[in-house]
Short mmCIF file of C-alpha atoms in Angstrom, two decimals:
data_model
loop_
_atom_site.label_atom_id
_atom_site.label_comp_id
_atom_site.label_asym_id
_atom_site.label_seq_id
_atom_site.Cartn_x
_atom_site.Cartn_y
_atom_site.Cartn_z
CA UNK A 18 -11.43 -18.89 -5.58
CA UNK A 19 -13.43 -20.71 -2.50
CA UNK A 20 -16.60 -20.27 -2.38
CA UNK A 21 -18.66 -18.64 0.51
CA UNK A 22 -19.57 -21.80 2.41
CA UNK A 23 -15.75 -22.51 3.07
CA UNK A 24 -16.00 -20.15 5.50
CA UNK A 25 -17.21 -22.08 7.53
CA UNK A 26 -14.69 -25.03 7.54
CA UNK A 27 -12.08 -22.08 7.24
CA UNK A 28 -12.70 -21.06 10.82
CA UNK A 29 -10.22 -23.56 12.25
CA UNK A 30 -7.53 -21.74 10.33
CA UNK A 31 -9.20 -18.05 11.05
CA UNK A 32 -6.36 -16.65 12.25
CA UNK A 33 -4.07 -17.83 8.96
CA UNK A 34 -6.86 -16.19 6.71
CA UNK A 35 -7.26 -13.33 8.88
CA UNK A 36 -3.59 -12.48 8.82
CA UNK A 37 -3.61 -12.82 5.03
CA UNK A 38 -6.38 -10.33 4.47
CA UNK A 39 -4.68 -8.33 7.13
CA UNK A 40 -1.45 -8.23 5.37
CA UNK A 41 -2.65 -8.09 1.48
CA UNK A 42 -4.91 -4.52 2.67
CA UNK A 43 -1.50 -3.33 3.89
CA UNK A 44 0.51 -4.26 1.05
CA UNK A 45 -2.00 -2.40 -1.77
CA UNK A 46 -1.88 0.28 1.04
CA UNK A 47 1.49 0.99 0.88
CA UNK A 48 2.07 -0.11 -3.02
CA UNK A 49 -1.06 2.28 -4.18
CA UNK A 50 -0.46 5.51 -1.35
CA UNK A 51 -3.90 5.66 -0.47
CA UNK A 52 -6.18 3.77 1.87
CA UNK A 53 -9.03 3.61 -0.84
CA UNK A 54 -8.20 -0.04 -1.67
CA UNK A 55 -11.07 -2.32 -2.68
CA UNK A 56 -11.93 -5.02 -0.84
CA UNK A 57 -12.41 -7.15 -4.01
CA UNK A 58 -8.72 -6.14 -4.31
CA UNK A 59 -7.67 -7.12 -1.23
CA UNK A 60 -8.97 -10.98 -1.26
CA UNK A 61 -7.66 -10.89 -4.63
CA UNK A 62 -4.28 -10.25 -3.33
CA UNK A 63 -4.81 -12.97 -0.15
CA UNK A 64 -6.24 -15.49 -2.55
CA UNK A 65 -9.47 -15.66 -0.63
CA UNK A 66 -13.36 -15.18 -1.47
CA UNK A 67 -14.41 -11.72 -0.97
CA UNK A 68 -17.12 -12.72 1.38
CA UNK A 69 -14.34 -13.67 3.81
CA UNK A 70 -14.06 -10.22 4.42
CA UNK A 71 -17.67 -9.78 5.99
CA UNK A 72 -17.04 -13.11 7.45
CA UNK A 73 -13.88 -12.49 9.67
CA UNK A 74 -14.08 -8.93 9.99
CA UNK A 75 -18.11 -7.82 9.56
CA UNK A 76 -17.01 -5.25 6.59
CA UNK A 77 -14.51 -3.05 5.15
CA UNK A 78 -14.36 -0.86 8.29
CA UNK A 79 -13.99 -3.61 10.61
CA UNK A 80 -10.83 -5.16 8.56
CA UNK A 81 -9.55 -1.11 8.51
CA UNK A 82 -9.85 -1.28 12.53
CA UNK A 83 -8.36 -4.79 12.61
CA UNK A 84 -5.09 -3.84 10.89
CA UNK A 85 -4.95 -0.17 13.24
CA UNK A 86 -5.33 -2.68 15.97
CA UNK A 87 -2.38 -5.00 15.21
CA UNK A 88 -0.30 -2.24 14.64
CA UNK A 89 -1.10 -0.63 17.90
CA UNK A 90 0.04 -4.18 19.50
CA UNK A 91 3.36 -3.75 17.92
CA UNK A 92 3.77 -0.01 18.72
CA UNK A 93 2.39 -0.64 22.43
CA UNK A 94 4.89 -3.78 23.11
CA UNK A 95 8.09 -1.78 21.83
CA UNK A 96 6.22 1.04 24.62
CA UNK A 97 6.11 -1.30 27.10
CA UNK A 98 9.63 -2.44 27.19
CA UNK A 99 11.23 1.17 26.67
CA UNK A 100 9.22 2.07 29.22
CA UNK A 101 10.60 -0.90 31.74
CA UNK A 102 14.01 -0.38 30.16
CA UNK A 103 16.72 0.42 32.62
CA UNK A 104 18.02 3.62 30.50
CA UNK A 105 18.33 7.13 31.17
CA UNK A 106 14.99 8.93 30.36
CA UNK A 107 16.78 11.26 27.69
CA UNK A 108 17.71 7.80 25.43
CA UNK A 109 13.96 6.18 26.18
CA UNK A 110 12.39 9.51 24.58
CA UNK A 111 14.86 9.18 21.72
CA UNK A 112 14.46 5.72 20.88
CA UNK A 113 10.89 5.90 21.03
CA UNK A 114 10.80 9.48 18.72
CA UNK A 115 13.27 7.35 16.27
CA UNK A 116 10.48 4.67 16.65
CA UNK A 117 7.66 6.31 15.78
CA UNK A 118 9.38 8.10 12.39
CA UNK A 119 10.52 4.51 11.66
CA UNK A 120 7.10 2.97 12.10
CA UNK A 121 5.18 5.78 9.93
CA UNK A 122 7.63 5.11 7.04
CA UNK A 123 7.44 1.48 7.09
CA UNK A 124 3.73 1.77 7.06
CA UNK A 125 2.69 5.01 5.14
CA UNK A 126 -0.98 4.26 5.99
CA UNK A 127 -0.85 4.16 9.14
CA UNK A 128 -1.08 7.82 10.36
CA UNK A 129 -3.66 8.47 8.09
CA UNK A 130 -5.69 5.56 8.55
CA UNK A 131 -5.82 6.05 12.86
CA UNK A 132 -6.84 10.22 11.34
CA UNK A 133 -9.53 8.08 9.09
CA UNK A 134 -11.02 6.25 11.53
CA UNK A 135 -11.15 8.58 14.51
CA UNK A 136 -12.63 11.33 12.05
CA UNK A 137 -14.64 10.29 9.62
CA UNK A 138 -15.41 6.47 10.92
CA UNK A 139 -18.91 5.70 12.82
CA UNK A 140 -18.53 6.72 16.51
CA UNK A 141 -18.02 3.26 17.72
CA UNK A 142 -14.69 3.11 15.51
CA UNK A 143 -13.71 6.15 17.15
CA UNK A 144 -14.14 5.22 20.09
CA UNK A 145 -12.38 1.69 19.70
CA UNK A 146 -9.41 3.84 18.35
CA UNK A 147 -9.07 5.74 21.02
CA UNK A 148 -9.74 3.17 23.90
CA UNK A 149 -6.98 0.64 22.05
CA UNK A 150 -4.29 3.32 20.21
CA UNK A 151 -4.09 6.88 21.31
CA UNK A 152 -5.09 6.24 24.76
CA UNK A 153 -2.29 3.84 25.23
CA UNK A 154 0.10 5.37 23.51
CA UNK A 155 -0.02 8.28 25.28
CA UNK A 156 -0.34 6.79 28.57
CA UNK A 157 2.78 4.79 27.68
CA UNK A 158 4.70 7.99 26.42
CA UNK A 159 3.37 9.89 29.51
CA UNK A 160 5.00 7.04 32.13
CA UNK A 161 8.35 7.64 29.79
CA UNK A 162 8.20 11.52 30.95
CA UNK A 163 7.25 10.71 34.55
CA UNK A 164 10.35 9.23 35.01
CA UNK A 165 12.59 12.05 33.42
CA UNK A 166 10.83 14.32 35.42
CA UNK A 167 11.19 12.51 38.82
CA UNK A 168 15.00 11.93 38.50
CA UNK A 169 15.14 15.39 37.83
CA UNK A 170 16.55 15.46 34.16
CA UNK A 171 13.43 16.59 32.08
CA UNK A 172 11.29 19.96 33.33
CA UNK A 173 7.51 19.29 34.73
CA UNK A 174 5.90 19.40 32.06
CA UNK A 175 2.41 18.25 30.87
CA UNK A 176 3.16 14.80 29.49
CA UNK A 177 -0.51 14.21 27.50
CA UNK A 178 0.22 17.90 25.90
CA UNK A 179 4.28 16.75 25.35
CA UNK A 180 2.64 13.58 23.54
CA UNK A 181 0.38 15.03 21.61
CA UNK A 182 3.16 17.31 20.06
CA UNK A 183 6.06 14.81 20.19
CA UNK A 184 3.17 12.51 17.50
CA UNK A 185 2.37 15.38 15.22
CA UNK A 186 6.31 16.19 15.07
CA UNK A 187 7.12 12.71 14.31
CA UNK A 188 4.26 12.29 11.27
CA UNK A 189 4.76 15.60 9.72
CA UNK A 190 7.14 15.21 6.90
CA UNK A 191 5.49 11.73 5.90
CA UNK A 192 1.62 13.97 5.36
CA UNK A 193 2.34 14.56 1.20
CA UNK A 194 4.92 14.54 -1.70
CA UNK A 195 3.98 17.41 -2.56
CA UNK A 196 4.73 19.20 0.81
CA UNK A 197 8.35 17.89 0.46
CA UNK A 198 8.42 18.69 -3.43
CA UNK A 199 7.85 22.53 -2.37
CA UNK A 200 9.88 22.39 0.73
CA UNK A 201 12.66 20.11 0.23
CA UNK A 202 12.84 20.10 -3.44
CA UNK A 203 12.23 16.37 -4.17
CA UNK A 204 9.18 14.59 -3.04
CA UNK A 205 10.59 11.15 -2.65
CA UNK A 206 11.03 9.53 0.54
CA UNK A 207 13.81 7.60 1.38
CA UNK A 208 15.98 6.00 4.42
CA UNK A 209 18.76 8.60 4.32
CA UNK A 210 15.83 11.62 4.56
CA UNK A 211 14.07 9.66 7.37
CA UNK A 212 17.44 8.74 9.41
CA UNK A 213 18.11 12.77 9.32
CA UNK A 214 14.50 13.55 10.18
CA UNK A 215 14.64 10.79 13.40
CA UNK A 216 17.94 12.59 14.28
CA UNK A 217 16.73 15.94 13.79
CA UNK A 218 13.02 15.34 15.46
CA UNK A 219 14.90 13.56 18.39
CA UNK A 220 16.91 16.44 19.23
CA UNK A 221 14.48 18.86 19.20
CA UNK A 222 11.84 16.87 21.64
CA UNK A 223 14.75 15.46 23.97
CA UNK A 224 16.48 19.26 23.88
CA UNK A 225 13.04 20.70 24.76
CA UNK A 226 12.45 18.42 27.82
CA UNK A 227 15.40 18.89 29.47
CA UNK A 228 14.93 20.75 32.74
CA UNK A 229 18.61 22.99 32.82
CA UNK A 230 17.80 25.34 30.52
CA UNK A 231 14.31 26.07 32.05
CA UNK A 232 14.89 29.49 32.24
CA UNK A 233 15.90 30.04 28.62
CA UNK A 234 12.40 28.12 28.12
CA UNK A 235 10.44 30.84 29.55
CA UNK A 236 10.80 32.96 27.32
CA UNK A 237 14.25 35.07 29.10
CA UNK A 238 16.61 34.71 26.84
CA UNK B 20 -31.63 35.73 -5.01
CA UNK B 21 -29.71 36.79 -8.16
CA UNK B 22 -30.01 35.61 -11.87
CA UNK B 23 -27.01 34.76 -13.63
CA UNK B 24 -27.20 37.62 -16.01
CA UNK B 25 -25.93 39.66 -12.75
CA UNK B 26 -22.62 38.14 -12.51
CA UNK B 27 -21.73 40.78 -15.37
CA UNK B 28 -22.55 43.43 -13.46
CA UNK B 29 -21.46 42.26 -10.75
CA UNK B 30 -18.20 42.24 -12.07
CA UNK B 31 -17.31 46.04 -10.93
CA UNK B 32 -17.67 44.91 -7.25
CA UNK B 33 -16.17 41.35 -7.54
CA UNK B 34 -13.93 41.63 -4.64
CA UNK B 35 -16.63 41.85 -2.45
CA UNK B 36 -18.77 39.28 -3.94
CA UNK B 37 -15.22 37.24 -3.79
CA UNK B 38 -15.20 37.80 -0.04
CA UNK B 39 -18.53 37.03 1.06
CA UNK B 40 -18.50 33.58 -0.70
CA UNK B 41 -15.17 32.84 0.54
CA UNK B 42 -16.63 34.39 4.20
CA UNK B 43 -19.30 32.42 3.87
CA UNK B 44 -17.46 29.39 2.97
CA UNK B 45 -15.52 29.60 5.92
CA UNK B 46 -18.06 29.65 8.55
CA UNK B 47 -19.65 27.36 7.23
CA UNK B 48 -16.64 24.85 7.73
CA UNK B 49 -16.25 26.10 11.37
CA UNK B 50 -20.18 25.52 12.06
CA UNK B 51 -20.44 21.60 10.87
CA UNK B 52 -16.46 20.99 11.36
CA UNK B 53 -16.14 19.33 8.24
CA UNK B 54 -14.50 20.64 5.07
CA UNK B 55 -17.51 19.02 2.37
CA UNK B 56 -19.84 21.69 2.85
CA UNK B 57 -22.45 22.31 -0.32
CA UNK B 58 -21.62 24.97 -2.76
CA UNK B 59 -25.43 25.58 -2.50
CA UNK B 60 -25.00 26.03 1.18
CA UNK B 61 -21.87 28.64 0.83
CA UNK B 62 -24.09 30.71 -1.59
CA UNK B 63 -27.47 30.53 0.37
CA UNK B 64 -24.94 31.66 3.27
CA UNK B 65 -23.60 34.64 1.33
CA UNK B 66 -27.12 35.86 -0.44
CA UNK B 67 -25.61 35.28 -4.08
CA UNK B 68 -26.29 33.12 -6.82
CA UNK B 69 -24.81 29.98 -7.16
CA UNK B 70 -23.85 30.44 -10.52
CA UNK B 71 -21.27 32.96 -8.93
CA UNK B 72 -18.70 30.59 -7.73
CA UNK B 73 -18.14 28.74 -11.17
CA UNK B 74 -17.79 32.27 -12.31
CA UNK B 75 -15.47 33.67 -9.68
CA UNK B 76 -13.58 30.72 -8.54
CA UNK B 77 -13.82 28.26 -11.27
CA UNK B 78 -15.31 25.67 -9.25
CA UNK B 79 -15.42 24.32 -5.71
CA UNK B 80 -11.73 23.76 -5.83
CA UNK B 81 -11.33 26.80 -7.25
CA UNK B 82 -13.26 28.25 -4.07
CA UNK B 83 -11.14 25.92 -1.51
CA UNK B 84 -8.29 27.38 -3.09
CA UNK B 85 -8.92 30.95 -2.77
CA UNK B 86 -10.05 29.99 0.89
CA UNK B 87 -6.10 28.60 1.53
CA UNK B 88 -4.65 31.65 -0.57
CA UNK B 89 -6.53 34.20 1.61
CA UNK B 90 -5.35 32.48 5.05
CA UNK B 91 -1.48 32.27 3.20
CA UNK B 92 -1.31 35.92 2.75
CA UNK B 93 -2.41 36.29 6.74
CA UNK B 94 0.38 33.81 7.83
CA UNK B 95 2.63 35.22 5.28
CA UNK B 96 2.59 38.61 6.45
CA UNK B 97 2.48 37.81 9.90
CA UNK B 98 5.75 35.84 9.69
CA UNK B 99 7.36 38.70 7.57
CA UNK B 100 6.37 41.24 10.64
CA UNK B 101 8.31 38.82 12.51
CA UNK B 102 11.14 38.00 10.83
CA UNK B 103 12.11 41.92 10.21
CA UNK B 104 11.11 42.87 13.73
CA UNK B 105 13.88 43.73 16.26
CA UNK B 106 13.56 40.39 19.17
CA UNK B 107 15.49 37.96 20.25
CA UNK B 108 15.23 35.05 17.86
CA UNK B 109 13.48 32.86 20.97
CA UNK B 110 10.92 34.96 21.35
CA UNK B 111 10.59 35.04 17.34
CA UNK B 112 9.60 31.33 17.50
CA UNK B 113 7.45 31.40 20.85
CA UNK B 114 5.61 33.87 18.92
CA UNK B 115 5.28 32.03 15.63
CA UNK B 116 4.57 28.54 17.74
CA UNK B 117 1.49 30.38 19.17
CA UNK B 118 0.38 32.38 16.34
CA UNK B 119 0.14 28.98 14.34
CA UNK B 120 -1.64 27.03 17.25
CA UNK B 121 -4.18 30.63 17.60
CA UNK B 122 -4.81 30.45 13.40
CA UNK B 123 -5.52 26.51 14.06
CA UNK B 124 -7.94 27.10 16.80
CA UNK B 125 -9.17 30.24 14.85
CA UNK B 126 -9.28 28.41 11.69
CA UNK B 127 -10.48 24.81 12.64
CA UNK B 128 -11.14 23.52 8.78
CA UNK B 129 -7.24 24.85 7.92
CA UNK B 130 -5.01 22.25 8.25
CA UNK B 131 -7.47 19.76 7.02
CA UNK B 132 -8.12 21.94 4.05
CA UNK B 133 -4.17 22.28 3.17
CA UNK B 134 -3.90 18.64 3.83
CA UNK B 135 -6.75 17.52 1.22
CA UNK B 136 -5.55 20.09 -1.68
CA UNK B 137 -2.36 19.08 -1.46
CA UNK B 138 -2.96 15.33 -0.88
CA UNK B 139 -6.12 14.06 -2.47
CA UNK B 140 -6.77 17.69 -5.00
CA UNK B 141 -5.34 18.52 -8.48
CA UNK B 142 -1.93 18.14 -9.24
CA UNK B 143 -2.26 21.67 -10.56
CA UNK B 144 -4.12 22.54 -7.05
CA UNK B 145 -1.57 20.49 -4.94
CA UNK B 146 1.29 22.48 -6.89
CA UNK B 147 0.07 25.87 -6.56
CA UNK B 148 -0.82 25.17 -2.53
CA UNK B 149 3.19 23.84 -2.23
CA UNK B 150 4.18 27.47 -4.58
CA UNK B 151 1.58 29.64 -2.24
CA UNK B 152 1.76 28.34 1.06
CA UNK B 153 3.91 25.61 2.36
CA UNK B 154 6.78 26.88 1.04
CA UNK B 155 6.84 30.64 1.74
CA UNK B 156 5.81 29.59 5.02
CA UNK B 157 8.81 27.05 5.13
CA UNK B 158 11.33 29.63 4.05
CA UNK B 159 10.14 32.53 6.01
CA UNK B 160 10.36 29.65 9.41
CA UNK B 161 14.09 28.62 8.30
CA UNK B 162 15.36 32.48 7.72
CA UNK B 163 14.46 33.18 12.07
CA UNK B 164 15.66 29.99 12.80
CA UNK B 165 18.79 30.89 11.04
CA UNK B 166 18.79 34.19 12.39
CA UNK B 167 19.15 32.26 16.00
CA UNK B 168 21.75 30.11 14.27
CA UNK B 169 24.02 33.05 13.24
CA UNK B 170 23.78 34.47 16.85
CA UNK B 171 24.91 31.28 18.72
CA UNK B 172 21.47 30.98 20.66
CA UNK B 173 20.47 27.96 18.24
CA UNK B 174 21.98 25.16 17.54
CA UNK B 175 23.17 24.00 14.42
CA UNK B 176 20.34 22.52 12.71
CA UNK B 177 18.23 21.80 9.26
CA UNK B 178 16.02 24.51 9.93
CA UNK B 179 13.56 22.79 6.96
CA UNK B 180 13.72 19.75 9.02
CA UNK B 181 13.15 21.38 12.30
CA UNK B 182 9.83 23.01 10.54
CA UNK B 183 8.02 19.90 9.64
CA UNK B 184 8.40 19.13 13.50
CA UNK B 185 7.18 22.85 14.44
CA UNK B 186 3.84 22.13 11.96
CA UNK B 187 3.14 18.33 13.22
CA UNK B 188 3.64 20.44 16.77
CA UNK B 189 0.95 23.07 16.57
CA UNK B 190 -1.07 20.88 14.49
CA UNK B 191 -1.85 17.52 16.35
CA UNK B 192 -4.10 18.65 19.18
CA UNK B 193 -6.26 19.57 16.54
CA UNK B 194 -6.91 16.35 15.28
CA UNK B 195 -9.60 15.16 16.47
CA UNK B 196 -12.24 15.45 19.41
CA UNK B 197 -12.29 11.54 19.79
CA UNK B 198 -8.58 11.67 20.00
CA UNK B 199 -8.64 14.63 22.88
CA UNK B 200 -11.77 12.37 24.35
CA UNK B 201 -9.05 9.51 24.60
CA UNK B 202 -6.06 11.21 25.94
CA UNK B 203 -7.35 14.44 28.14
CA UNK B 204 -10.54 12.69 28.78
CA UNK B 205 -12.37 15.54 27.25
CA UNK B 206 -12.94 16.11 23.60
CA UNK B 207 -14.04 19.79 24.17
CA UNK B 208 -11.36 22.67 22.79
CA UNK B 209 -11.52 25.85 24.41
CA UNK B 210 -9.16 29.09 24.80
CA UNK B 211 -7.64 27.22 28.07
CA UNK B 212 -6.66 24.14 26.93
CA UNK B 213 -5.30 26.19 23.64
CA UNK B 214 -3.07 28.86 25.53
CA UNK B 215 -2.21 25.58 27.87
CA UNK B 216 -0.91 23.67 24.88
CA UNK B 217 0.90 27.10 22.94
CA UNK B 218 3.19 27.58 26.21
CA UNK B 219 4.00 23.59 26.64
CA UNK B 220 4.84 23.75 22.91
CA UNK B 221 6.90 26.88 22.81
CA UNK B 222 8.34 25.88 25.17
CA UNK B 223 9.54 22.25 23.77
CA UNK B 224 10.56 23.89 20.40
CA UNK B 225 12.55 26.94 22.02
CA UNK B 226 14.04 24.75 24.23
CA UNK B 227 15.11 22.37 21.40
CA UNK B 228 16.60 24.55 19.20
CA UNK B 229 18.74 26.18 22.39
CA UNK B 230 22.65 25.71 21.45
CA UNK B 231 24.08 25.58 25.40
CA UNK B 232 22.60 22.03 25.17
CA UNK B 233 23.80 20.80 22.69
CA UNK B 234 25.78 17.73 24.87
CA UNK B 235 22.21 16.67 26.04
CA UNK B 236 20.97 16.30 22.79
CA UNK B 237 23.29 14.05 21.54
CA UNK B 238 22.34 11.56 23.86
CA UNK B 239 25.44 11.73 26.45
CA UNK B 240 23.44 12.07 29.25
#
């Protein structure tokens, strides 16, 4: 184990050390189904002093906001370039609903960790959530919708409301086992569940955009 | 106050003992909008002893429990009303998307509560929440969605599937003010933005589950 004043010759290689910490947190994450890891279990796992935790990242919320915040850089760059894509609006909204399902069962902490933080973390980490995740996102999600409805294929709809149910539909069936153990009858998540789910969740937001059957959306039918 | 020795007598009139605690309870959640309010706080609120929730509910789970059992039996019956009731099976699920959106609103501290039984509670607690609510509440969803299936208005789908979407839905916008703060630039919730977001998600669900569509959803166009 290094010892604290290392930390100081470590800088040169912050990012390396950073990274590690980063990845170890989401690895116990994942491997333990909560987000009450330790940090002493986390450098453990990176092979690092403890203190290196205060030292790159100022304490255990800061790391939590440091791996939300790499995560948001991968979820914003696949945004970006769907959103630049030359597709029809109906396959962007698709990919991206398959994307997001995809993303929250890769990493199981995720959705509850951005709830975490934006809840129950200090204002400022709220606010830093916001300003470099949701606010993004949905800005991202909204220019995706802007496009279906000015070629004329999705209805005019209110894209920030459309996001905010399009993200609750995609993280639903990943909130407990026990949910799917009463509904489903099996807890357990696996790819052939989440492939259906993508397909099914897809469907049902791309289905509900579309603008020909606006009058069987008002409520006519 | 009370002494203990009362909870004997007090026996004869527990229901109403039952109630205000659990009344009590509830406001309480909806005042400081978090669901870790004092036991001694519920009781001051409701003028008993606090003896009387160890020896009505068992405990504070016990309590939170009874909380989630009470709102179950007002979903539950609401959704039976609905699913016997003579309307088209759209307007079955425009009503139940906005009834579940109203009960969120109503009921602030609801999904949360659900959530933490079910995810960081008892096994025993997490059990009897998926035997109590989730499923009922599952099942009495799929049998109007498949009562649009059997008349050709809905597609073919996995109506369980299609009701994890239908809860993420409703739920999301209640998330979180910082989240609201970050996308609608306003963290406030009020009766407009609620009635706003109940019509662009009826809409979004009834117009998924439409059959006529069904091409568009597949991703030809």
């Amino acid at each position: 184990m290094r010892q604290l004043p290392e930390a100081q010759l470590d800088a040169g290689s912050s990012l390396s050390t950073r990274e590690r910490i980063i990845e170890a947190a989401r690895e116990l994450m994942i491997e333990f189904g909560v987000l009450e890891v330790s940090v002493a279990d986390i450098t453990h796992r990176a092979g690092v002093n403890v203190a290196l935790v205060s030292y790159h990242f100022g304490g255990r919320e800061g790391l939590m906001l440091s791996i939300a915040r790499e995560d948001a850089k991968l979820a914003l760059s696949d945004l970006a370039r769907l959103s630049a894509a030359d597709r029809p609006p109906t396959e962007k909204i698709r990919h991206h609903v398959t994307g997001v399902i995809h993303a929250y069962y890769k990493r199981p902490y995720l959705n509850r960790l951005l709830q975490k933080l934006i809840r129950e973390g200090s204002a400022e980490a709220a606010r830093e959530v916001g300003e470099f995740f949701v606010r993004p996102v949905a800005e991202a999600r909204s220019a995706i919708i802007a496009q279906g409805i000015a070629s004329g294929v999705f209805r005019n709809v209110d894209s920030r409301l459309i996001g905010y149910a399009l993200e609750g539909a995609c993280a639903q069936i990943f909130t407990s086992a026990a949910s799917r153990q009463a509904v489903l009858g099996d807890g357990a998540l696996n790819s052939e569940l989440v492939e259906r789910y993508a397909k099914s969740t897809a469907d049902l937001i791309v289905g509900g955009l579309l603008a020909s059957r606006a009058g069987g959306v008002t409520g006519e039918l």
